[in-house]
Coordinates of C-alpha atoms in Angstrom, one line a residue:
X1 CA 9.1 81.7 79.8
X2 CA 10.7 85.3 80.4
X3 CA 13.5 86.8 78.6
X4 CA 15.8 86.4 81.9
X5 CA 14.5 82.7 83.3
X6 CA 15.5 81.2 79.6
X7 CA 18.6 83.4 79.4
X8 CA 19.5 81.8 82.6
X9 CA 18.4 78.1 81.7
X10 CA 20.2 78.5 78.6
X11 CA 23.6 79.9 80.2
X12 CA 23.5 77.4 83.1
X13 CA 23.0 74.6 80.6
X14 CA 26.1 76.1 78.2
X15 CA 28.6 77.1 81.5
X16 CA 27.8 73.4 82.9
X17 CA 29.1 71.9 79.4
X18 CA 32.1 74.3 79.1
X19 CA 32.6 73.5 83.1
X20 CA 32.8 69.6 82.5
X21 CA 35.0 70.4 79.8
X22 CA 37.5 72.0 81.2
X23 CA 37.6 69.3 83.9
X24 CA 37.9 66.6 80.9
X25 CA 40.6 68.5 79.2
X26 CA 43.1 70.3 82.2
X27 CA 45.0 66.8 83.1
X28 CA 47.3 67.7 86.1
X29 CA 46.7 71.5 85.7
X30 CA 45.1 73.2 88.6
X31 CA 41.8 74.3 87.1
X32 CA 42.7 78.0 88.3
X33 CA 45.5 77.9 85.8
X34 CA 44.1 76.3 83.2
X35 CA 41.2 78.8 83.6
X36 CA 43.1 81.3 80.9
X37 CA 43.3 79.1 78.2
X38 CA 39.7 77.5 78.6
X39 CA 38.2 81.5 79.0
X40 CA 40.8 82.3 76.2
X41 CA 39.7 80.2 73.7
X42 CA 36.3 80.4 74.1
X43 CA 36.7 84.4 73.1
X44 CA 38.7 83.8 70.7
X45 CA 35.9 82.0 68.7
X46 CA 33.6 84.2 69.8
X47 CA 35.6 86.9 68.2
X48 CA 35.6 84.8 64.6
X49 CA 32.0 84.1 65.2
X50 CA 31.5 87.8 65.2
X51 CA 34.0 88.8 61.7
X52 CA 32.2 85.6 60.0
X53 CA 28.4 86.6 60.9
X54 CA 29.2 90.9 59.9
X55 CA 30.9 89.7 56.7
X56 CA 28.2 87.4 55.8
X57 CA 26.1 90.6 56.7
X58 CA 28.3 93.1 55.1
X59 CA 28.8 91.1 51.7
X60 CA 25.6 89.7 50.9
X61 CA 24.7 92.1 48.4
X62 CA 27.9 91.4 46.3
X63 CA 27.4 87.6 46.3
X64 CA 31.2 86.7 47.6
X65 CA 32.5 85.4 51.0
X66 CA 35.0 87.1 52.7
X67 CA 38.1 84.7 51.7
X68 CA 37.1 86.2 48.0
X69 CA 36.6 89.5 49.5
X70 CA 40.2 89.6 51.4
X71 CA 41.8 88.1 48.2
X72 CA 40.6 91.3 45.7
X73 CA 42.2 94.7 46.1
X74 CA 39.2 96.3 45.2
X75 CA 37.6 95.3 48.4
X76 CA 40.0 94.4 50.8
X77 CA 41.0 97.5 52.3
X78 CA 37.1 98.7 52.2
X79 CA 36.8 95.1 54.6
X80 CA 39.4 96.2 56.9
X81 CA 37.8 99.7 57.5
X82 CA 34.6 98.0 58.4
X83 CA 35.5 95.4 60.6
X84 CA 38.0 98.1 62.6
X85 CA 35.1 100.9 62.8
X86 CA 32.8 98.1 63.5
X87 CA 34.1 95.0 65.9
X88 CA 37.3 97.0 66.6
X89 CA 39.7 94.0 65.2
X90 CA 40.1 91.8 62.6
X91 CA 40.2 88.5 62.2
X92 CA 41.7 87.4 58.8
X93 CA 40.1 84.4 56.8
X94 CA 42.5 82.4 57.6
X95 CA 42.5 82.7 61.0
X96 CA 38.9 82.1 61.3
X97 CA 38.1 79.2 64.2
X98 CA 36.2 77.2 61.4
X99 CA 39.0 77.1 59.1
X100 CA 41.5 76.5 62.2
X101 CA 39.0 73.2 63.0
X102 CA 39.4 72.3 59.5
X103 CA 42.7 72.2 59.6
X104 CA 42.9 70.3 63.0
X105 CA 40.5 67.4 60.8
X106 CA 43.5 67.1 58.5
X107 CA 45.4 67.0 60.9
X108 CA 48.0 70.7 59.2
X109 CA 47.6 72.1 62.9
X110 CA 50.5 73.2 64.9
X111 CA 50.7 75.2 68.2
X112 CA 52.9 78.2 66.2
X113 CA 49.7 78.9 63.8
X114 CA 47.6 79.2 67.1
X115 CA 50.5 81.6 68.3
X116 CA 50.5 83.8 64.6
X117 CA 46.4 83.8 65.1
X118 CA 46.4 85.7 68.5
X119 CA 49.4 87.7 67.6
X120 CA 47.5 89.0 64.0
X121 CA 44.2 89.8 66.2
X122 CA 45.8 92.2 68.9
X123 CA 48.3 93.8 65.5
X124 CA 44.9 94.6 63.7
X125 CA 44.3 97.0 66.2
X126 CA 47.6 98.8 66.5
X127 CA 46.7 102.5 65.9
X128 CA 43.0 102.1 66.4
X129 CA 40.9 103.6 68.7
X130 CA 40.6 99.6 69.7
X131 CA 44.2 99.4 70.4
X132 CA 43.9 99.5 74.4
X133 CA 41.1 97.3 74.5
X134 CA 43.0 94.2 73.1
X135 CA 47.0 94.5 73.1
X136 CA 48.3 91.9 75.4
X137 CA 44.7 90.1 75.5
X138 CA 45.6 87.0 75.1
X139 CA 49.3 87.3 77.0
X140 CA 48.0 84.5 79.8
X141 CA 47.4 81.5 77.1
X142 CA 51.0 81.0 77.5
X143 CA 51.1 78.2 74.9
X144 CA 55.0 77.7 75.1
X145 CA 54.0 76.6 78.9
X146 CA 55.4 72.9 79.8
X147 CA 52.2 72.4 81.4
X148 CA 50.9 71.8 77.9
X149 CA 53.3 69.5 77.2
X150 CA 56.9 69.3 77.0
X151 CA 57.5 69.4 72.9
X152 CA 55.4 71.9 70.9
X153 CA 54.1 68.7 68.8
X154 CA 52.2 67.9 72.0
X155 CA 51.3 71.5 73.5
X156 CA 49.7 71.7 69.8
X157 CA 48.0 67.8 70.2
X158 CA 46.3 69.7 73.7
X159 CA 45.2 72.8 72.0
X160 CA 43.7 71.3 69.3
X161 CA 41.6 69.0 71.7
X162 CA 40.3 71.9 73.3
X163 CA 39.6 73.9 70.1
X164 CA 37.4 70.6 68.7
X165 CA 35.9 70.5 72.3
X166 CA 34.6 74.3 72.3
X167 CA 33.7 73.6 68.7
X168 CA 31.1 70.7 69.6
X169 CA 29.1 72.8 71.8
X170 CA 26.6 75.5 70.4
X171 CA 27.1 78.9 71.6
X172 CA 23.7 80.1 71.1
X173 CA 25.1 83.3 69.5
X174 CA 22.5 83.8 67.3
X175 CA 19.7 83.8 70.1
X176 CA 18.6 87.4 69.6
X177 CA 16.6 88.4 72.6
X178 CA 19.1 86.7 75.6
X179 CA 22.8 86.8 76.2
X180 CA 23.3 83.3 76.5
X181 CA 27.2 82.9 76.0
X182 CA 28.2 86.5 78.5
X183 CA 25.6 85.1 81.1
X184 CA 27.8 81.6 80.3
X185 CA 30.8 83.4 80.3
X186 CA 30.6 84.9 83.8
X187 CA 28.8 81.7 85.6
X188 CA 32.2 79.8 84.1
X189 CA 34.4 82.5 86.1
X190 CA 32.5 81.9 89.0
X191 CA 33.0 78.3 88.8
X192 CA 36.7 78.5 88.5
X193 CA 36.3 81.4 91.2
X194 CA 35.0 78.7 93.5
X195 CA 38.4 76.4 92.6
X196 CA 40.7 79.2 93.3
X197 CA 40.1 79.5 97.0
X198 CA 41.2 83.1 97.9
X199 CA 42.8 83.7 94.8
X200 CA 39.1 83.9 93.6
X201 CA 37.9 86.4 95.7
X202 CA 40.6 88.7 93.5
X203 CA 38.5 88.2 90.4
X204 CA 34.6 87.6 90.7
X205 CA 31.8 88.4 93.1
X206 CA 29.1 86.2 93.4
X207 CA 25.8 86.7 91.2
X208 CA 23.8 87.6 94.1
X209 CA 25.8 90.0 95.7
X210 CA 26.4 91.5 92.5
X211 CA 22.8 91.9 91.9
X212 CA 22.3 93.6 95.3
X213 CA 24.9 95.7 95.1
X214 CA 23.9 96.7 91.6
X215 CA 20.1 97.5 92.7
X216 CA 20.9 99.2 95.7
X217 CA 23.2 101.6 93.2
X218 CA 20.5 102.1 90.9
X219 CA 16.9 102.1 92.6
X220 CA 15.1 105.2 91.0
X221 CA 17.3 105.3 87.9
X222 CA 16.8 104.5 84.0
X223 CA 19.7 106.0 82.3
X224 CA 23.4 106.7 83.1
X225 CA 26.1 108.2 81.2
X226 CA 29.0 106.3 83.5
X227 CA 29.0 103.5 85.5
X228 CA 32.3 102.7 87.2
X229 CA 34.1 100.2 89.5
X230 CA 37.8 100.7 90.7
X231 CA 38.0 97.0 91.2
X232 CA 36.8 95.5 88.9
X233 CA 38.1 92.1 89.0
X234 CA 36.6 90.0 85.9
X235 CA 33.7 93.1 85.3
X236 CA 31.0 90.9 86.5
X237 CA 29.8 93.3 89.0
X238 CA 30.0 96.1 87.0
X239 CA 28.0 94.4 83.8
X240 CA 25.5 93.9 86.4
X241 CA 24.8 97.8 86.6
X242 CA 23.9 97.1 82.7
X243 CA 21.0 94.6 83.8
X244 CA 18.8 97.1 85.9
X245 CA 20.2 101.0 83.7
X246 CA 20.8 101.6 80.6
X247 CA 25.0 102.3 80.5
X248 CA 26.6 104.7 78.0
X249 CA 30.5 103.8 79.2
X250 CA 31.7 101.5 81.9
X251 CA 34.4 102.1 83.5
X252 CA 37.1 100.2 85.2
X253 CA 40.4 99.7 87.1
X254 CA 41.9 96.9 87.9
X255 CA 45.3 96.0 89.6
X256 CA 46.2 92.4 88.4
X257 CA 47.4 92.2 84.6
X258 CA 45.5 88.8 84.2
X259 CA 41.9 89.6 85.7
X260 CA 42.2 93.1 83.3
X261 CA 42.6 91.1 80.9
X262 CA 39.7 88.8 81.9
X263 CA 37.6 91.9 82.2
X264 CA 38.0 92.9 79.3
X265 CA 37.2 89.8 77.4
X266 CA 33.8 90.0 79.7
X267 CA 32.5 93.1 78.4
X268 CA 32.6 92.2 75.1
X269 CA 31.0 88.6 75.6
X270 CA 28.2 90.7 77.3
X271 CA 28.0 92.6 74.0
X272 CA 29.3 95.7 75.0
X273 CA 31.3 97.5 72.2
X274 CA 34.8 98.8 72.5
X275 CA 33.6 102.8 72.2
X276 CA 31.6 101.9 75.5
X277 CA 34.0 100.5 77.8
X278 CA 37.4 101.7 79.0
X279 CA 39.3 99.4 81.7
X280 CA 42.5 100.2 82.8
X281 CA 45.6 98.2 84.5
X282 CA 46.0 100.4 87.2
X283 CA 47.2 100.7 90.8
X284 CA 43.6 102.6 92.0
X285 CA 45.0 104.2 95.3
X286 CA 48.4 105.4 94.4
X287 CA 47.7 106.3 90.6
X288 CA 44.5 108.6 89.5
X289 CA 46.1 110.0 86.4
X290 CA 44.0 108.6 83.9
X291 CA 40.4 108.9 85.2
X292 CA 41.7 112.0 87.4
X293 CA 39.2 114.3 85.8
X294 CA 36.3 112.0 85.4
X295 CA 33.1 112.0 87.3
X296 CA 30.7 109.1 87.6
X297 CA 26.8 108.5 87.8
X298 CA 27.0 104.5 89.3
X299 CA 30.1 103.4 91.3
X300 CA 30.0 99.7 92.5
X301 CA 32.8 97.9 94.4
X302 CA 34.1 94.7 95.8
X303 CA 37.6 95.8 96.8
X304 CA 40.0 93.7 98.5
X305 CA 39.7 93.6 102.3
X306 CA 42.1 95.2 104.1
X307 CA 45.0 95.3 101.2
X308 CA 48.0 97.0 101.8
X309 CA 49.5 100.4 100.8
X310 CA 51.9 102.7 100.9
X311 CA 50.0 105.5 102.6
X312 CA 52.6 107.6 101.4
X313 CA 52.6 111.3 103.2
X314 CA 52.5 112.7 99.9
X315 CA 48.9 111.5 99.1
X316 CA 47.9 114.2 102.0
X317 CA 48.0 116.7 98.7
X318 CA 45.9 113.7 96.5
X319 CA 42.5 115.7 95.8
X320 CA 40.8 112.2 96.4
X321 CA 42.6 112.0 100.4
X322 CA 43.3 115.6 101.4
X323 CA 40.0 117.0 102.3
X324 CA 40.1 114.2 105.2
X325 CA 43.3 115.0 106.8
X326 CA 44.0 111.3 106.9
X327 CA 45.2 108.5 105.5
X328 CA 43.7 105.0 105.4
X329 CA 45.9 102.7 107.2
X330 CA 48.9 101.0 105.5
X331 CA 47.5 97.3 106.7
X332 CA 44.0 98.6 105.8
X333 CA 43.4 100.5 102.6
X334 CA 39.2 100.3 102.6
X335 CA 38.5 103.6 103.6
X336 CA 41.4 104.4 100.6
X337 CA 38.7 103.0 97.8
X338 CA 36.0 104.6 99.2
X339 CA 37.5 108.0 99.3
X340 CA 38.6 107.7 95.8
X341 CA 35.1 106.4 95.1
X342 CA 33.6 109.5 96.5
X343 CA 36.0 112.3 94.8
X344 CA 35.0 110.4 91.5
X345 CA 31.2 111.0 91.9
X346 CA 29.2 113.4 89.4
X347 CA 27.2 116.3 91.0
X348 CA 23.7 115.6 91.6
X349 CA 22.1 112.2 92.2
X350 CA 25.3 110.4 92.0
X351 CA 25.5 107.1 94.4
X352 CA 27.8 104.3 95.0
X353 CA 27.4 100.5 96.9
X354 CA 30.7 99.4 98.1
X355 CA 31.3 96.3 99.8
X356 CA 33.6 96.2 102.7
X357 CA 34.4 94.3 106.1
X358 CA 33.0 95.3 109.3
X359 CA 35.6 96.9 110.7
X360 CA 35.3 100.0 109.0
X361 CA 32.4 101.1 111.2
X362 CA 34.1 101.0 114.0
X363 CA 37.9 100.6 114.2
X364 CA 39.3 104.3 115.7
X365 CA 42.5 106.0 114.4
X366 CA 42.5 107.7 110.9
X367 CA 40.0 105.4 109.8
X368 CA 37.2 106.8 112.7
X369 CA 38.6 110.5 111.0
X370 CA 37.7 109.6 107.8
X371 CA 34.3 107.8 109.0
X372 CA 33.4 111.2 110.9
X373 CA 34.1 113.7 107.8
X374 CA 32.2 111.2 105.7
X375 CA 28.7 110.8 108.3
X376 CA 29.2 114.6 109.0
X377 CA 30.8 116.8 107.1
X378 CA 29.6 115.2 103.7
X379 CA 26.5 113.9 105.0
X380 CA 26.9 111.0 102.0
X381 CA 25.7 108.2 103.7
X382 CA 22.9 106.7 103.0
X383 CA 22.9 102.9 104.6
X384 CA 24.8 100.0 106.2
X385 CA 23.7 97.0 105.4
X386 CA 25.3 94.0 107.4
X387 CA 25.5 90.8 105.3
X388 CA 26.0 86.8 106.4
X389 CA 29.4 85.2 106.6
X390 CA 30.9 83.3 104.6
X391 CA 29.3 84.4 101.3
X392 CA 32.2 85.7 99.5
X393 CA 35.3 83.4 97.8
X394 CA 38.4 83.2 99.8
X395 CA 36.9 84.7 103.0
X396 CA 34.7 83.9 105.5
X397 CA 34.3 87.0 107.2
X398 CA 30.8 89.0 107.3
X399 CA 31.2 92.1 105.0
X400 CA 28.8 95.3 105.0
X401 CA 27.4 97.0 102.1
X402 CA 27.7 100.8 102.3
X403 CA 25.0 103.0 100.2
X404 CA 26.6 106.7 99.6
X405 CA 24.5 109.5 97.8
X406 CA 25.2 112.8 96.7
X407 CA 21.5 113.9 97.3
X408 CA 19.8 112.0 100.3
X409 CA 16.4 114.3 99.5
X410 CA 14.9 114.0 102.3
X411 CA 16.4 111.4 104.3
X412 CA 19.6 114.0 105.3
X413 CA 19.0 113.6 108.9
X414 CA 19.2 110.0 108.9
X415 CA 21.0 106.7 108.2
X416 CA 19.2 103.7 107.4
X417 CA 20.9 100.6 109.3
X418 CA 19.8 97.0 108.3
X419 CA 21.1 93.6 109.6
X420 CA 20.9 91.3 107.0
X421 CA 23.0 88.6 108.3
X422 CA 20.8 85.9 109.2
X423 CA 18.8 85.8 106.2
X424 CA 21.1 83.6 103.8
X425 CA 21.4 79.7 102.6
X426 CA 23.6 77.5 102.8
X427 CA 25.6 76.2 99.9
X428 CA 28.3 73.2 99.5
X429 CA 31.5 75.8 100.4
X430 CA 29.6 79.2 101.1
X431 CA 26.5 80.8 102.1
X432 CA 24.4 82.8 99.4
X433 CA 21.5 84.8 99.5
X434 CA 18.7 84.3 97.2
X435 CA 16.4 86.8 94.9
X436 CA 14.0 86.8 98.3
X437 CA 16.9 87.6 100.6
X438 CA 17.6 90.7 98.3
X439 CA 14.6 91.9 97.8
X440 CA 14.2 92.0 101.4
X441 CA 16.6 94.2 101.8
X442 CA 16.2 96.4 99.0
X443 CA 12.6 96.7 100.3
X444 CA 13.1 97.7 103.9
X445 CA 16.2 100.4 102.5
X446 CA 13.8 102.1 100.1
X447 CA 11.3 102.5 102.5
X448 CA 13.3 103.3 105.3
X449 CA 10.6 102.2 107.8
X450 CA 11.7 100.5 111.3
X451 CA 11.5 96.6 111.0
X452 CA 12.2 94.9 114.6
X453 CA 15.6 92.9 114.8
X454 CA 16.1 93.9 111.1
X455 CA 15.9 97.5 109.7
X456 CA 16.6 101.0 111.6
X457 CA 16.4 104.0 111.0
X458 CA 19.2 106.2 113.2
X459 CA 19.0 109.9 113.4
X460 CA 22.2 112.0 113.1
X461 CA 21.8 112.7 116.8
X462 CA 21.7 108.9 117.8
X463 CA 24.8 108.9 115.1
X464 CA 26.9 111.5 117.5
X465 CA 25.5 110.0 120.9
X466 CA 27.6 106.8 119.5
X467 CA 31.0 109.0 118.7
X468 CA 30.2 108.1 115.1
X469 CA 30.7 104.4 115.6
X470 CA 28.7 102.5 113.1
X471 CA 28.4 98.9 114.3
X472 CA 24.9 97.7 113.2
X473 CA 24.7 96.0 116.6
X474 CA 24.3 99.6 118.2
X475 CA 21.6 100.3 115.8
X476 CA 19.9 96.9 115.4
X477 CA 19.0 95.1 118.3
X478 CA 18.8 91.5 116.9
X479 CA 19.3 89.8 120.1
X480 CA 17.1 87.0 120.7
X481 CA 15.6 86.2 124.3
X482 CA 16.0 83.3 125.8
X483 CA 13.3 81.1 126.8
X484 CA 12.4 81.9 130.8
X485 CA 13.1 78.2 132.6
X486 CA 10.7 77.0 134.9
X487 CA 13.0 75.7 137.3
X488 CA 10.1 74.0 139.3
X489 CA 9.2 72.2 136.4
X490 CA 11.9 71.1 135.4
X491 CA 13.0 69.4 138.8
X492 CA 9.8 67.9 138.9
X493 CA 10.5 66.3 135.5
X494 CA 13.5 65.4 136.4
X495 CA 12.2 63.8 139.8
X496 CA 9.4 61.8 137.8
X497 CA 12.8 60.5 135.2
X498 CA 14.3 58.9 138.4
X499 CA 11.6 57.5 139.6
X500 CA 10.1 55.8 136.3
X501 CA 14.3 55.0 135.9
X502 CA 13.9 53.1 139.4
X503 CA 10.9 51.4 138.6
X504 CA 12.8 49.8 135.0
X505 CA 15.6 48.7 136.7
X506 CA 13.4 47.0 139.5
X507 CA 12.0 45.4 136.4
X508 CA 15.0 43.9 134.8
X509 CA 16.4 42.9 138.1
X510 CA 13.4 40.7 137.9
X511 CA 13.6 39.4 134.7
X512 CA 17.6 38.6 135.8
X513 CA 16.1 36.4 139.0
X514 CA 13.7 34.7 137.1
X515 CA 16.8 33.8 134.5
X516 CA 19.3 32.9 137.2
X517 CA 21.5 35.1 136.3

């Protein structure tokens, strides 16, 4: 068995018993809410699992455990320095998630230790170079919240069900060669994506789509200093870069306080360590300041569709907007990640794969202004690729994939069009595509090669002849003929119906005689 087809088996097996768990344990709570304690908890042991296994590590050679370790002067501050330079926190004996089951067994758990436990974690790293990548962290496991009970006595009953739940199931942490709990991790943010109706199209893109996305950005690469996504929702699509590059630093925004948080819980599931991730709670079109300056290698994106913004005049001076002379729309903000996508590209063979509606490629106004400097002046784009409905959570509109490259090599005088949208499956609530479906894309775009009713390759000149419209229907002709009718034959069918129809109901009248009736 490969590396990836037991890390999958493995995942699916551990996200299916975390799944039923959370269904066991959530009681009237809609499963979307209840998603931030489930997700919250299961870091949060993850977290101990790491201190206990680096102690163990770290202190082998002096023979003591790290209770006796934290207890002595001598080494407790040396402990400290370790876990922060290593794991970026700490996570005092105490508050370890096998003592915490310990003391649930004799029955000395109360909701207000949980509450000192998480609030100890994010003060460990107040002043660290860790410090951004965990205060408020934990700040949706609201565990004063009625939902989990009216009285703490009971809030603290719930908890501690769910901590001796998680506890029961094996993590598979120590399973060297796959990442069986991240690949867990983000199959269990799907599954409550799929509850959240379009609430969980703000958070996670399904595996698929990340994969193509993710391969269409990376084809012809090994290594990257940057990857970046200024959406990032829960980080699943930009983890996936990780799967087919190796990844210095990811990088990523993110507008909603809770999915940041989610994100960044994601990236360390997946392994990644604090020094190579930065993800920021950030309004991406009206704020650059932080990532102003910074250029990236691999930018992927699943931004919301059509968001509002404020399309405020003064973003004509923005370096990311100006160049255009317009504005995305104030009901339509699409071409407004995009252009911010593109001022954040480093020089040479820097790319991006964006996901966005349809609309894009054609709708006039600012957004056919921004289109034309993009096709033209820029020259950036490399392919639209038109995707089935239905495929995405909380919408079931078909979106298109856009491939933009700094250096096109020799492909500047064209634009590779492809209309994927009838190659899919159908699922219980959505369509998906499957490793075939994307390979079949990913095939026909890298070898840019006409492939009737599915792949073409447009010159610039066929580009202008269409006012710079892009609708894949202009490019792709996927229309399917009719069947020619013999008319002849058909009336002679229908003549020889009648006539055997006649010849039946001579026949019963028959039978009818014969029965007096």
């Amino acid at each position: 068995m490969t590396d990836i087809k037991k890390q999958q088996e493995l995942a699916s097996e551990l996200s299916t018993k975390l799944w039923d768990m959370a269904n066991v344990l959530r009681g009237n709570m809609e499963a979307y809410e209840f998603k931030n304690y489930i997700l919250g908890f299961i870091f949060y042991r993850f977290l101990s699992e790491k201190t206990e296994d680096f102690m163990i590590e770290e202190l082998k050679n002096d023979g003591i455990s790290y209770q006796e370790a934290w207890n002595r002067e001598d080494f407790k501050e040396d402990v400290i320095a370790d876990l922060l330079e290593t794991l970026g926190y700490v996570v005092e004996p105490q508050y370890l998630f096998s003592h915490v089951i310990g003391m649930i067994e004799k029955g000395d758990f109360t909701i207000e230790y949980m509450e000192k436990i998480i609030g100890s974690i994010e003060e460990s790293t107040l002043g660290q170079e860790s410090q951004e990548d965990f205060i408020g962290l934990f700040e949706d496991m609201d565990l004063k919240s009625s939902k989990l009970g009216r009285e703490p006595k009971q809030r603290g009953q719930l908890i501690a069900k769910i901590l001796k739940t998680i506890d029961s199931i094996d993590f598979r942490l120590h399973e060297t060669d796959v990442d069986v709990l991240g690949t867990a991790y983000t199959i269990l943010i799907g599954n409550f994506a799929s509850t959240a109706g379009k609430k969980g199209g703000e958070f996670y893109t399904p595996t698929n789509m990340s994969r193509l996305v993710a391969r269409l950005a990376t084809i012809g690469l090994t290594n990257v200093r940057s990857a970046f996504d200024c959406a990032c929702g829960s980080g699943s699509l930009l983890l996936m870069v990780g799967d087919y590059v190796n990844v210095r630093k990811y990088y990523g925004q993110e507008l909603t306080s809770s999915t940041y948080n989610l994100a960044r819980m994601n990236m360390m599931l997946h392994g990644i360590r604090f020094q190579n991730f930065e993800i920021i709670n950030v309004n991406t079109l009206e704020n650059d300041e932080r990532f102003g300056d910074l250029k990236f290698d691999v930018q992927v994106a699943n931004p919301p569709y059509s968001a509002k913004w404020s399309a405020d005049p003064k973003f004509l001076e923005d370096e990311r907007y100006s160049d255009y002379g317009k504005l995305a729309p104030k009901s339509k903000a699409d071409f407004g990640f995009l252009q911010h996508m593109i001022y954040h590209m480093e020089k040479g063979d820097s790319r991006i794969a964006i996901l966005l509606p349809h609309g894009i490629l054609f709708r006039g106004g600012a957004e056919e202004t921004i289109r034309k400097y993009i096709v033209k002046k820029l020259n950036y784009l490399d392919a639209v690729i038109g995707l089935p409905a239905n495929c995405f959570h909380g919408t079931t509109i078909p979106v298109c994939c856009l491939v933009i490259k700094k250096e096109r090599n020799g492909n500047s005088d064209n634009i590779c069009f492809i209309d994927a949208s009838q190659y899919y499956h159908s699922g219980k609530n959505m369509n998906y595509i499957d490793e075939q479906d994307i390979d079949r894309i990913v095939d026909a775009y890298i070898n840019r090669k006409p492939i009737n009713k599915f792949c073409h390759i447009a010159t610039l000149d066929e580009i202008v002849e269409n006012e710079y419209n892009l609708n894949i229907s202009r490019y792709v002709d996927s229309f399917e003929e009719e069947e020619i009718i013999n008319i002849a034959e058909v009336k002679a069918n229908l003549l020889k119906h009648i006539e055997e129809s006649k010849a039946l109901d001579a026949e019963l009248d028959d039978y009818f005689n014969q029965l007096g009736l």
